[in-house]
Amino acid sequence: MRPDVLNPLFIDTDALDGVGPKLKKPLAKLGLTRVRDLAYHLPERFVTRRVIESLEDAAEGENVIIALTPTEHRPARNNRGPYRVFAQDSAGNICNLTYFGRASFTAKKQLPVGEKRWVAGKLDRYGDMLQIVHPDHVEKESSANIGRMCEPVYGLSEGLTQPRIAGLVQQALERLPELPGWIEPTQFDKEGWPAWRDALQLSHKSENSNARDRLAYDELLANSLALMLVRADNRSRKGQPLQGDGGLRGKLQLSYSLTGAQARSVREIEGDLAQEAPMLRLLQGDVGAGKTVVALYAMLIANEAGKQAALLAPTEILARQHFDTLRQMATPTGVEVAILTGRDKGKARESILMGLLDGSIDIVVGTHAIFQDTVNYKDLGLVVIDEQHRFGVAQRLQLASKGKRTPHTLAMTATPIPRTLTLAQYGEMDVSRLDEMPPGRQPIDTRVIAQDRMEDVIAGVARHVASGQQAYWVCPMVNESEVADLAAAEARYAVLKERFGDDVVLVHGQLKPELKDAAMERFASGQAKLLVATTVIEVGVDVPAATLMVIEQAERFGLAQLHQLRGRVGRGSEKSVCLLLRGSGLSETGRRRLALMRETQDGFRIAEEDLELRGGGELLGTRQSGDTPFRVANLEQITRLLPAAHADARLLMERDRGLASGRGQAARTLLYLFERDWGVQLLRGG
Ligand code: ADP
Ligand code: MG
């Protein structure tokens, strides 16, 4: 049970003044559903403004506060462009206040013609006109909000404004309880950190790296502790030792022999499976390193020992692909391989459920449908989790621990994360690394090209397709709900469709599963030549005949992501090409990151160097980098603070495994605060 002291933090946001159904939606889009989330919605940066008298006093790009009088409202032409309000300063200089989308309603209300208003915002130039796009504040009096010279800037979603969210954050901060100290006292004193509540309040007020560090440390500590609890729990559980006689593995008829790294990994897995304590192992190997066959060996060992094995894939598409590959490879062994996803219904589903229950199915591949309550196994001995880095291992383990005896777990990931992050993400799992590629891989010719050479790129794709080969075209999509990105992807598809007709298909996250699969199948079967996609193809899709990849706005992707995307090509014997299109105005770091992609194909090196490139300098901003399980700690903080947090957690576990002491209790509170309470639940169970 969550400690009572945290209750005020876990109240729904609609308990706050001014939050109704209308605000809840944009808040939820940012993941802000409870008071706690608002308190931890840390500013992306702070803006400092200067009060100016005349528009001529400001430098372009400067944040200013100025008195302006609207002279004219000019609505968008044919509902497309922005809504503009012309306004003049006291000397008669004109500028433009520009609003996109629904923000125009605000403009109409806030800026009556002929009435002076104080406006705060960033002054830019558009053509030969000065403009402020979406002013941060518009006030009648200079005293109100506008008086604030240093102000936090928060991540927003459509329907929210800076003052709105700042007001809500403020309300959340007023509700913060005082919490007990969970940080090791000597560590805490040495760093001179503020108490928890102060740290949150300070972090919203100004750039205070000490306070932000403390909050990051909390998160890292919670994570380390939870992973250690999982590990300890796992050690104390009873599994079943599985010994294979090699009978099934011996029947395989692979057209190749295992690489040294694959053979070593299989041996490591075999050793783990033979133990009574359930295996908890991560198989880490770059895209194309050959993880599937290692998984098959592991599953066949389980089958040889008379147990069933399950492979969990993150998406429907991947589940089907794994199913096809595994069934084909396993044919000579005679084991029964089945697939079960959320989409299997009726009779087909019934018969699979029956097969799992009576043991006639040896290997089942599927999405998380395979762990639903209605699915029962005769004797599940091994769970393989593919590409699960997005979910967090521990939660998956919860799923996996169905039944009296805990099955062995093998997690597979293609994300080559730096060693420091491996620790953060997977705690103390055992790791097998496939650090050797199967022979005969051709290097991928990677080039960086300016996005405005689009015509050339399309012509290149046309030549490629005309020569009978296939291609991927990837559009960025930071967030599946991002309207602008989706629109851009669809617009690109429309353009390409004009040129390539039925040869091009589109796949993105908002598409109905049936349509998505149909499109994927047309591409995989070679009927369609060009696949336009958002990053849904990131994980696992295997079409060896696709030898060209175009990635738009490549600078917006994480390098690990680019690396994974690029790994979709270069799978066959043909030479493959990857074109990274870059936007204009690339930062120095951005330039170097893309250069690194051109230079190497070693995923581990890319991961390490990307961490270094991004690590420095970007203290604020780029918070939710997507490739870490953290929301508060950024990459630089992870690298710097994780070792201490980890040691702190270790010490606590050694002294007080049951988290029963005063500090232990405080640590429980911490786990709940960061919703790593699955750690606590394990404590109770064990
Ligand atoms: P990933 O690690 O990305 O899941 P896969 O298991 O899909 O990689 O393997 C990629 C390709 O490499 C497959 O076509 C597979 O048949 C092939 N492969 C795997 N192991 C070897 C090997 N030892 N020698 C040659 N080819 C291999
Ligand atoms: Mg794979």
PDB file of N, CA and C and ligand atoms in Angstrom, residues 291-292 322 386-387 540, ligand 2:
ATOM      1  N   LYS A 291      20.139 -12.896 -33.114  1.00  0.00           N
ATOM      2  CA  LYS A 291      19.604 -13.241 -31.803  1.00  0.00           C
ATOM      3  C   LYS A 291      18.542 -14.342 -31.913  1.00  0.00           C
ATOM      4  N   THR A 292      17.828 -14.344 -33.054  1.00  0.00           N
ATOM      5  CA  THR A 292      16.704 -15.273 -33.175  1.00  0.00           C
ATOM      6  C   THR A 292      17.137 -16.722 -33.009  1.00  0.00           C
ATOM      7  N   HIS A 322       8.498 -13.409 -36.369  1.00  0.00           N
ATOM      8  CA  HIS A 322       9.197 -14.405 -35.554  1.00  0.00           C
ATOM      9  C   HIS A 322       8.578 -15.777 -35.736  1.00  0.00           C
ATOM     10  N   ASP A 386      11.467 -10.335 -26.582  1.00  0.00           N
ATOM     11  CA  ASP A 386      12.252  -9.709 -27.647  1.00  0.00           C
ATOM     12  C   ASP A 386      12.085  -8.203 -27.648  1.00  0.00           C
ATOM     13  N   GLU A 387      13.187  -7.501 -27.799  1.00  0.00           N
ATOM     14  CA  GLU A 387      13.143  -6.065 -28.038  1.00  0.00           C
ATOM     15  C   GLU A 387      12.313  -5.343 -27.006  1.00  0.00           C
ATOM     16  N   GLY A 540      12.941  -4.777 -35.558  1.00  0.00           N
ATOM     17  CA  GLY A 540      12.906  -6.135 -36.069  1.00  0.00           C
ATOM     18  C   GLY A 540      12.489  -6.492 -37.479  1.00  0.00           C
TER      19      GLY A 540
HETATM   20 MG    MG B   2      15.423  -9.824 -34.095  1.00  0.00          MG
END
